[in-house]
Amino acid sequence: MVKRTSFEGDSCPVARALEAIGDWWSLLIIREALSGQRRFGEFQSKLGMAKNILSARLRALVDHGILATAPASDGSAYQEYVLTPKGRGAFPILVALRQWSEEFDDRPEEIATILVDRAKGRPVKKLELHAEDGRRLSSAETTLKPRLARRRRSV
Amino acid sequence: MVKRTSFEGDSCPVARALEAIGDWWSLLIIREALSGQRRFGEFQSKLGMAKNILSARLRALVDHGILATAPASDGSAYQEYVLTPKGRGAFPILVALRQWSEEFDDRPEEIATILVDRAKGRPVKKLELHAEDGRRLSSAETTLKPRLARRRRSV
DNA sequence: GCAACTTGGTTTTATGATGCAACCACTGGA
DNA sequence: TCCAGTGGTTGCATCATAAAACCAAGTTGC
């Protein structure tokens, strides 16, 4: 098979996440959903993507338990796509991507929005990784440990 | 052109990040680089990807300033690919993806590794988003604000 | 010093994924 | 009933990816 390689059986959690949301559009759809969009047409017009691709992506996200379909809240007969807890759990991934752009983008002046604390209107803090005891950890201060049975497959 | 849409001009920082590292392989290459891999052959054998694709990805990552080429540290005439600060800055993205899998994966028992504090061997804490004043923020407690273009008094 | 092997790729070819436009079914309103 | 808007599906052209063959320079064994 000359298929696009699947990471489904991979034991690395990063690869497993990418299997679900590692394509070009899924994270943007989740981003829109987190900011309140629910309808097919809303996603399509906000993202400007082809309808067949959107259709396929929405179906895949529903299959992965990231979105769920629900009857429209406005009483019409159409349906809506709403985030599940798993979908809302992707929020830190989006924040990490956003902050990475803010810090390293070559043309940061082209970035149009800032993520702020809704209550105070002030920018949020950077995501930081901490140890159990609260020490701030850089990537060099972490390492990977096999979980149970030793199966080898890197990071 | 019926080209794959580019997010390069997009003003959303999430889209801009995906433009650079939103494809299937780039984040996995960065993951390997963070865990110490440097050589073409190391990436190729660890990731099991086609060499032409790896070649194209490495070139793109170098173009984006995420990797840089350097003479091999072992004295041979070959070259190495090392992470730039921008590349190392993607660490929180990988951690976010990893933790999302750990929390929501349908078959968490297949996940082989845990990210631990190197000093103590204990699992790291979950990434959390905090406000300036330290309050923990959920996605619902944040909002997007247009970035105020700095008022330009001179040209 | 030279053949054999390794490293680090490029080229070729087949196939899957994407983008776009056209088309269609259903809904809701006048 | 007619008709615009919503929510898709279908075809087709093009692009990206995968796998394997190929290749050139670097390195090793002798």
CSV table of N, CA, C and O in Angstrom, one decimal, chain A residues 28-85:
chain,number,residue,atom,x,y,z
A,28,LEU,N,-7.8,23.8,13.1
A,28,LEU,CA,-8.4,25.1,12.8
A,28,LEU,C,-9.9,24.9,13.1
A,28,LEU,O,-10.6,25.9,13.6
A,29,ILE,N,-10.5,23.8,12.8
A,29,ILE,CA,-11.9,23.5,13.0
A,29,ILE,C,-12.1,23.6,14.5
A,29,ILE,O,-13.1,24.2,15.0
A,30,ILE,N,-11.2,22.9,15.3
A,30,ILE,CA,-11.4,22.9,16.8
A,30,ILE,C,-11.2,24.4,17.3
A,30,ILE,O,-12.0,24.8,18.2
A,31,ARG,N,-10.3,25.1,16.7
A,31,ARG,CA,-10.2,26.5,17.1
A,31,ARG,C,-11.5,27.3,16.9
A,31,ARG,O,-11.9,28.0,17.8
A,32,GLU,N,-12.1,27.1,15.8
A,32,GLU,CA,-13.4,27.8,15.5
A,32,GLU,C,-14.5,27.3,16.5
A,32,GLU,O,-15.3,28.1,17.0
A,33,ALA,N,-14.5,26.0,16.7
A,33,ALA,CA,-15.5,25.4,17.6
A,33,ALA,C,-15.3,26.0,19.0
A,33,ALA,O,-16.2,26.4,19.7
A,34,LEU,N,-14.0,26.1,19.5
A,34,LEU,CA,-13.8,26.7,20.8
A,34,LEU,C,-14.2,28.2,20.9
A,34,LEU,O,-14.5,28.7,21.9
A,35,SER,N,-14.2,28.8,19.7
A,35,SER,CA,-14.6,30.2,19.8
A,35,SER,C,-16.1,30.4,19.4
A,35,SER,O,-16.5,31.5,19.2
A,36,GLY,N,-16.8,29.3,19.5
A,36,GLY,CA,-18.2,29.4,19.5
A,36,GLY,C,-18.9,28.9,18.2
A,36,GLY,O,-20.2,28.9,18.1
A,37,GLN,N,-18.2,28.6,17.1
A,37,GLN,CA,-18.9,28.2,15.9
A,37,GLN,C,-19.4,26.8,16.1
A,37,GLN,O,-18.8,26.0,16.7
A,38,ARG,N,-20.6,26.6,15.4
A,38,ARG,CA,-21.2,25.3,15.6
A,38,ARG,C,-21.7,24.7,14.2
A,38,ARG,O,-21.9,23.5,14.1
A,39,ARG,N,-22.1,25.6,13.3
A,39,ARG,CA,-22.7,25.1,12.1
A,39,ARG,C,-21.8,24.9,10.9
A,39,ARG,O,-20.8,25.6,10.8
A,40,PHE,N,-22.2,24.0,10.1
A,40,PHE,CA,-21.4,23.7,8.9
A,40,PHE,C,-21.0,25.0,8.1
A,40,PHE,O,-19.8,25.2,7.8
A,41,GLY,N,-22.0,25.8,7.9
A,41,GLY,CA,-21.8,27.0,7.1
A,41,GLY,C,-20.9,28.0,7.8
A,41,GLY,O,-20.1,28.7,7.2
A,42,GLU,N,-20.9,28.0,9.1
A,42,GLU,CA,-20.1,28.9,9.9
A,42,GLU,C,-18.6,28.5,9.7
A,42,GLU,O,-17.7,29.3,9.4
A,43,PHE,N,-18.3,27.2,9.9
A,43,PHE,CA,-17.0,26.7,9.7
A,43,PHE,C,-16.5,27.0,8.3
A,43,PHE,O,-15.4,27.5,8.0
A,44,GLN,N,-17.4,26.7,7.3
A,44,GLN,CA,-17.0,26.8,5.9
A,44,GLN,C,-16.7,28.3,5.6
A,44,GLN,O,-15.7,28.6,4.9
A,45,SER,N,-17.5,29.2,6.0
A,45,SER,CA,-17.2,30.6,5.7
A,45,SER,C,-16.0,31.2,6.5
A,45,SER,O,-15.2,32.0,5.9
A,46,LYS,N,-15.9,30.8,7.7
A,46,LYS,CA,-14.8,31.3,8.5
A,46,LYS,C,-13.5,30.8,8.0
A,46,LYS,O,-12.5,31.5,8.0
A,47,LEU,N,-13.4,29.5,7.7
A,47,LEU,CA,-12.2,28.9,7.3
A,47,LEU,C,-11.9,29.0,5.8
A,47,LEU,O,-10.8,28.8,5.4
A,48,GLY,N,-13.0,29.2,5.0
A,48,GLY,CA,-12.8,29.4,3.6
A,48,GLY,C,-12.3,28.1,2.9
A,48,GLY,O,-11.6,28.1,1.9
A,49,MET,N,-12.7,26.9,3.5
A,49,MET,CA,-12.2,25.7,3.0
A,49,MET,C,-13.3,25.0,2.1
A,49,MET,O,-14.4,25.4,2.2
A,50,ALA,N,-12.8,24.1,1.3
A,50,ALA,CA,-13.8,23.4,0.4
A,50,ALA,C,-14.8,22.6,1.2
A,50,ALA,O,-14.4,22.0,2.2
A,51,LYS,N,-16.0,22.5,0.7
A,51,LYS,CA,-17.1,21.9,1.5
A,51,LYS,C,-16.9,20.4,1.6
A,51,LYS,O,-17.2,19.8,2.7
A,52,ASN,N,-16.4,19.8,0.6
A,52,ASN,CA,-16.2,18.3,0.7
A,52,ASN,C,-15.1,18.0,1.7
A,52,ASN,O,-15.2,17.0,2.5
A,53,ILE,N,-14.1,18.8,1.8
A,53,ILE,CA,-13.0,18.6,2.8
A,53,ILE,C,-13.6,18.8,4.2
A,53,ILE,O,-13.3,18.0,5.1
A,54,LEU,N,-14.3,19.9,4.3
A,54,LEU,CA,-14.9,20.2,5.6
A,54,LEU,C,-15.8,19.0,6.1
A,54,LEU,O,-15.7,18.6,7.2
A,55,SER,N,-16.6,18.5,5.1
A,55,SER,CA,-17.5,17.4,5.4
A,55,SER,C,-16.7,16.2,5.9
A,55,SER,O,-17.1,15.6,6.9
A,56,ALA,N,-15.6,15.9,5.2
A,56,ALA,CA,-14.8,14.7,5.6
A,56,ALA,C,-14.2,14.9,6.9
A,56,ALA,O,-14.2,14.0,7.8
A,57,ARG,N,-13.7,16.2,7.2
A,57,ARG,CA,-13.0,16.4,8.5
A,57,ARG,C,-14.0,16.4,9.6
A,57,ARG,O,-13.7,15.8,10.7
A,58,LEU,N,-15.2,17.0,9.5
A,58,LEU,CA,-16.2,16.9,10.5
A,58,LEU,C,-16.5,15.5,10.9
A,58,LEU,O,-16.6,15.1,12.0
A,59,ARG,N,-16.7,14.7,9.8
A,59,ARG,CA,-17.0,13.3,10.1
A,59,ARG,C,-15.9,12.6,10.8
A,59,ARG,O,-16.1,11.8,11.8
A,60,ALA,N,-14.6,12.9,10.4
A,60,ALA,CA,-13.5,12.2,11.1
A,60,ALA,C,-13.4,12.7,12.6
A,60,ALA,O,-13.1,11.9,13.5
A,61,LEU,N,-13.7,14.0,12.8
A,61,LEU,CA,-13.6,14.5,14.2
A,61,LEU,C,-14.7,13.9,15.0
A,61,LEU,O,-14.5,13.6,16.2
A,62,VAL,N,-15.9,13.7,14.4
A,62,VAL,CA,-17.0,13.0,15.2
A,62,VAL,C,-16.6,11.6,15.5
A,62,VAL,O,-16.7,11.1,16.6
A,63,ASP,N,-16.0,10.9,14.5
A,63,ASP,CA,-15.5,9.5,14.7
A,63,ASP,C,-14.5,9.4,15.8
A,63,ASP,O,-14.5,8.5,16.6
A,64,HIS,N,-13.7,10.4,15.9
A,64,HIS,CA,-12.6,10.4,16.9
A,64,HIS,C,-13.1,10.9,18.3
A,64,HIS,O,-12.4,11.0,19.3
A,65,GLY,N,-14.4,11.2,18.4
A,65,GLY,CA,-15.0,11.7,19.7
A,65,GLY,C,-14.5,13.1,20.1
A,65,GLY,O,-14.5,13.4,21.2
A,66,ILE,N,-14.2,13.9,19.1
A,66,ILE,CA,-13.7,15.3,19.4
A,66,ILE,C,-14.9,16.2,19.2
A,66,ILE,O,-15.0,17.2,19.9
A,67,LEU,N,-15.7,15.9,18.2
A,67,LEU,CA,-17.0,16.7,18.0
A,67,LEU,C,-18.1,15.7,18.2
A,67,LEU,O,-18.0,14.5,18.0
A,68,ALA,N,-19.3,16.2,18.5
A,68,ALA,CA,-20.5,15.4,18.5
A,68,ALA,C,-21.6,16.2,17.8
A,68,ALA,O,-21.5,17.5,17.7
A,69,THR,N,-22.5,15.5,17.1
A,69,THR,CA,-23.6,16.2,16.4
A,69,THR,C,-24.7,16.4,17.4
A,69,THR,O,-25.0,15.6,18.3
A,70,ALA,N,-25.4,17.5,17.3
A,70,ALA,CA,-26.6,17.8,18.1
A,70,ALA,C,-27.6,18.5,17.3
A,70,ALA,O,-27.3,19.2,16.3
A,71,PRO,N,-28.9,18.4,17.7
A,71,PRO,CA,-29.9,19.2,17.0
A,71,PRO,C,-29.6,20.7,17.2
A,71,PRO,O,-29.1,21.1,18.3
A,72,ALA,N,-29.9,21.5,16.2
A,72,ALA,CA,-29.6,22.9,16.3
A,72,ALA,C,-30.3,23.6,17.5
A,72,ALA,O,-31.4,23.3,17.8
A,73,SER,N,-29.6,24.4,18.1
A,73,SER,CA,-30.1,25.1,19.3
A,73,SER,C,-31.1,26.2,19.0
A,73,SER,O,-31.9,26.6,19.8
A,74,ASP,N,-31.2,26.6,17.7
A,74,ASP,CA,-32.1,27.6,17.4
A,74,ASP,C,-33.5,27.1,16.9
A,74,ASP,O,-34.3,27.8,16.4
A,75,GLY,N,-33.7,25.8,17.1
A,75,GLY,CA,-35.0,25.2,16.8
A,75,GLY,C,-35.1,24.7,15.4
A,75,GLY,O,-36.1,24.0,15.1
A,76,SER,N,-34.2,25.1,14.5
A,76,SER,CA,-34.4,24.7,13.1
A,76,SER,C,-34.0,23.2,13.0
A,76,SER,O,-33.5,22.6,14.0
A,77,ALA,N,-34.3,22.6,11.9
A,77,ALA,CA,-34.1,21.2,11.7
A,77,ALA,C,-32.7,20.8,11.4
A,77,ALA,O,-32.4,19.6,11.3
A,78,TYR,N,-31.8,21.8,11.3
A,78,TYR,CA,-30.4,21.5,10.9
A,78,TYR,C,-29.7,21.0,12.2
A,78,TYR,O,-30.2,21.1,13.3
A,79,GLN,N,-28.5,20.4,11.9
A,79,GLN,CA,-27.7,20.0,13.1
A,79,GLN,C,-26.5,20.8,13.3
A,79,GLN,O,-26.1,21.6,12.5
A,80,GLU,N,-26.0,20.7,14.5
A,80,GLU,CA,-24.8,21.4,14.9
A,80,GLU,C,-23.7,20.5,15.3
A,80,GLU,O,-23.9,19.3,15.6
A,81,TYR,N,-22.5,21.0,15.3
A,81,TYR,CA,-21.3,20.2,15.7
A,81,TYR,C,-20.8,20.9,17.0
A,81,TYR,O,-20.4,22.0,16.9
A,82,VAL,N,-20.8,20.1,18.1
A,82,VAL,CA,-20.3,20.7,19.3
A,82,VAL,C,-19.1,19.9,19.9
A,82,VAL,O,-19.0,18.7,19.6
A,83,LEU,N,-18.3,20.6,20.6
A,83,LEU,CA,-17.1,20.0,21.1
A,83,LEU,C,-17.5,19.0,22.3
A,83,LEU,O,-18.3,19.4,23.1
A,84,THR,N,-16.8,17.9,22.3
A,84,THR,CA,-16.9,17.0,23.5
A,84,THR,C,-15.8,17.5,24.5
A,84,THR,O,-15.0,18.3,24.1
A,85,PRO,N,-15.8,16.9,25.7
A,85,PRO,CA,-14.7,17.2,26.6
A,85,PRO,C,-13.3,16.9,25.9
A,85,PRO,O,-12.4,17.7,26.1
